[in-house]
């Protein structure tokens, strides 16, 4: 499906910390609005991320190197690079990111950074529970396999 939008207008009108505006199997486009002094939090992705800044001023820290950003500035964050985007200005930092392939949860929409952090914590806790369940199941299967009596071949009938 084709996507054609005035991204600058959408970004300026956005008040959500994070809000998906497009998703298909190959690409995802997400709006972000960072309040003065706020940041996205250090993260990495399994996809390349291209970010375009529409309004405000800030810095993008990519693998420990800080880059100044402002309106009409674009950065490309390679897959796996540790990064953070920080609003250093006195007005909201309005931006949008393009992820290829998609990396955020489908339909992602967080009004605030606290909402995003709460969802991330819940996902991490759920992941931890699943990991523990898998570990216990593997241990039980291993014990069951080692406790099984070895079957002797049936005696031949004469």
CSV table of C-alpha atoms in Angstrom, one decimal:
chain,number,residue,atom,x,y,z
A,1,UNK,CA,0.0,0.0,0.0
A,2,UNK,CA,1.3,3.4,-0.9
A,3,UNK,CA,1.9,6.0,1.8
A,4,UNK,CA,1.8,9.7,1.0
A,5,UNK,CA,1.5,12.3,3.9
A,6,UNK,CA,2.8,15.7,4.8
A,7,UNK,CA,5.1,14.4,7.5
A,8,UNK,CA,6.1,17.8,8.8
A,9,UNK,CA,2.5,18.8,9.4
A,10,UNK,CA,1.8,15.4,11.1
A,11,UNK,CA,4.9,15.8,13.3
A,12,UNK,CA,4.0,19.4,14.3
A,13,UNK,CA,0.5,18.4,15.2
A,14,UNK,CA,1.6,15.3,17.2
A,15,UNK,CA,1.5,15.6,21.0
A,16,UNK,CA,2.3,11.9,21.7
A,17,UNK,CA,5.6,10.7,22.9
A,18,UNK,CA,5.5,7.9,20.3
A,19,UNK,CA,2.8,7.2,17.7
A,20,UNK,CA,2.9,4.9,14.7
A,21,UNK,CA,1.5,6.4,11.5
A,22,UNK,CA,2.4,3.7,9.0
A,23,UNK,CA,3.3,0.0,9.1
A,24,UNK,CA,3.8,-2.7,6.5
A,25,UNK,CA,6.0,-5.8,6.4
A,26,UNK,CA,9.1,-3.8,5.3
A,27,UNK,CA,8.8,-0.4,6.9
A,28,UNK,CA,7.4,1.5,9.9
A,29,UNK,CA,7.0,5.2,10.4
A,30,UNK,CA,6.7,6.6,13.9
A,31,UNK,CA,6.1,10.2,15.1
A,32,UNK,CA,7.7,11.4,18.4
A,33,UNK,CA,7.4,14.5,20.5
A,34,UNK,CA,9.9,15.1,23.2
A,35,UNK,CA,9.3,17.7,25.9
A,36,UNK,CA,12.1,20.1,26.9
A,37,UNK,CA,14.8,18.1,28.8
A,38,UNK,CA,13.2,14.7,27.9
A,39,UNK,CA,14.9,11.9,26.0
A,40,UNK,CA,13.9,8.7,24.3
A,41,UNK,CA,16.1,6.6,26.6
A,42,UNK,CA,19.2,4.7,25.4
A,43,UNK,CA,18.2,1.9,23.0
A,44,UNK,CA,19.2,-0.3,20.1
A,45,UNK,CA,17.2,-1.8,17.3
A,46,UNK,CA,17.4,-4.7,15.0
A,47,UNK,CA,16.7,-2.4,12.1
A,48,UNK,CA,18.2,0.7,10.5
A,49,UNK,CA,16.5,3.9,11.8
A,50,UNK,CA,16.3,7.2,9.8
A,51,UNK,CA,15.1,10.1,11.9
A,52,UNK,CA,14.1,13.5,10.5
A,53,UNK,CA,13.8,16.5,12.9
A,54,UNK,CA,10.9,18.9,12.2
A,55,UNK,CA,11.0,21.4,15.1
A,56,UNK,CA,13.2,22.0,18.1
A,57,UNK,CA,16.8,21.5,19.1
A,58,UNK,CA,18.6,18.6,20.7
A,59,UNK,CA,21.3,16.0,20.4
A,60,UNK,CA,21.5,12.5,19.1
A,61,UNK,CA,24.0,10.3,20.8
A,62,UNK,CA,25.0,7.4,18.6
A,63,UNK,CA,27.5,4.8,19.9
A,64,UNK,CA,28.8,7.4,22.4
A,65,UNK,CA,29.2,10.2,19.9
A,66,UNK,CA,27.0,13.3,20.3
A,67,UNK,CA,25.5,15.1,17.3
A,68,UNK,CA,23.6,18.4,17.4
A,69,UNK,CA,20.2,18.2,15.8
A,70,UNK,CA,17.6,20.8,14.8
A,71,UNK,CA,14.7,21.4,12.4
A,72,UNK,CA,15.4,20.0,8.9
A,73,UNK,CA,18.2,17.8,10.2
A,74,UNK,CA,18.3,14.0,9.5
A,75,UNK,CA,20.3,11.2,11.1
A,76,UNK,CA,20.7,7.6,10.1
A,77,UNK,CA,21.2,5.2,13.0
A,78,UNK,CA,22.6,1.8,11.8
A,79,UNK,CA,21.1,-1.4,13.0
A,80,UNK,CA,22.4,-2.4,16.5
A,81,UNK,CA,23.9,1.1,17.3
A,82,UNK,CA,23.3,2.2,20.8
A,83,UNK,CA,21.5,5.6,20.7
A,84,UNK,CA,19.5,8.2,22.5
A,85,UNK,CA,17.8,11.4,21.3
A,86,UNK,CA,17.6,14.3,23.8
A,87,UNK,CA,15.6,17.5,23.7
A,88,UNK,CA,18.1,20.3,24.7
A,89,UNK,CA,15.7,23.1,23.8
A,90,UNK,CA,12.9,25.0,25.5
A,91,UNK,CA,10.2,23.8,23.1
A,92,UNK,CA,9.1,20.3,22.1
A,93,UNK,CA,11.5,18.4,19.8
A,94,UNK,CA,9.2,17.1,17.0
A,95,UNK,CA,10.5,14.3,14.8
A,96,UNK,CA,9.7,11.2,12.9
A,97,UNK,CA,11.6,7.9,12.5
A,98,UNK,CA,11.5,5.4,9.7
A,99,UNK,CA,12.4,1.9,10.7
A,100,UNK,CA,13.3,-0.7,8.0
A,101,UNK,CA,12.3,-3.4,8.8
A,102,UNK,CA,9.7,-2.4,11.4
A,103,UNK,CA,11.0,-2.5,15.0
A,104,UNK,CA,8.4,-0.9,17.3
A,105,UNK,CA,5.3,-2.9,18.3
A,106,UNK,CA,2.6,-2.7,15.7
A,107,UNK,CA,0.2,0.2,16.4
A,108,UNK,CA,2.5,1.7,19.0
A,109,UNK,CA,1.0,4.7,20.7
A,110,UNK,CA,2.3,6.2,23.9
A,111,UNK,CA,1.0,9.5,25.2
A,112,UNK,CA,4.0,10.0,27.5
A,113,UNK,CA,7.5,8.6,28.0
A,114,UNK,CA,6.2,7.0,31.3
A,115,UNK,CA,3.6,5.1,29.3
A,116,UNK,CA,6.3,3.8,27.0
A,117,UNK,CA,8.5,2.8,29.9
A,118,UNK,CA,5.6,1.0,31.7
A,119,UNK,CA,4.9,-1.0,28.5
A,120,UNK,CA,8.6,-1.9,28.1
A,121,UNK,CA,8.8,-3.0,31.8
A,122,UNK,CA,5.6,-5.2,31.4
A,123,UNK,CA,7.1,-6.7,28.2
A,124,UNK,CA,10.4,-7.4,30.0
A,125,UNK,CA,8.6,-9.0,32.9
A,126,UNK,CA,6.5,-11.1,30.5
A,127,UNK,CA,9.6,-12.1,28.6
A,128,UNK,CA,11.2,-13.1,31.9
A,129,UNK,CA,8.3,-15.3,32.9
A,130,UNK,CA,8.2,-17.0,29.5
A,131,UNK,CA,12.0,-17.6,29.7
A,132,UNK,CA,11.6,-19.1,33.2
A,133,UNK,CA,8.8,-21.4,32.0
A,134,UNK,CA,10.8,-22.6,29.0
A,135,UNK,CA,13.8,-23.2,31.3
A,136,UNK,CA,11.8,-25.3,33.8
A,137,UNK,CA,10.1,-27.2,31.0
A,138,UNK,CA,13.5,-28.1,29.4
A,139,UNK,CA,14.8,-29.2,32.8
A,140,UNK,CA,11.8,-31.4,33.3
A,141,UNK,CA,12.2,-33.0,29.9
A,142,UNK,CA,15.9,-33.6,30.5
A,143,UNK,CA,15.2,-35.3,33.8
A,144,UNK,CA,12.4,-37.3,32.3
A,145,UNK,CA,14.5,-38.4,29.4
A,146,UNK,CA,17.4,-39.5,31.7
A,147,UNK,CA,15.0,-41.3,34.1
A,148,UNK,CA,13.3,-43.4,31.4
A,149,UNK,CA,14.1,-47.1,31.7
A,150,UNK,CA,16.0,-48.4,28.7
A,151,UNK,CA,13.8,-51.0,27.0
A,152,UNK,CA,15.4,-54.4,26.3
A,153,UNK,CA,14.5,-55.8,22.9
A,154,UNK,CA,11.7,-58.3,23.2
A,155,UNK,CA,12.8,-62.0,23.4
A,156,UNK,CA,12.5,-63.8,20.2
A,157,UNK,CA,9.7,-66.4,20.1
A,158,UNK,CA,10.7,-69.8,18.9
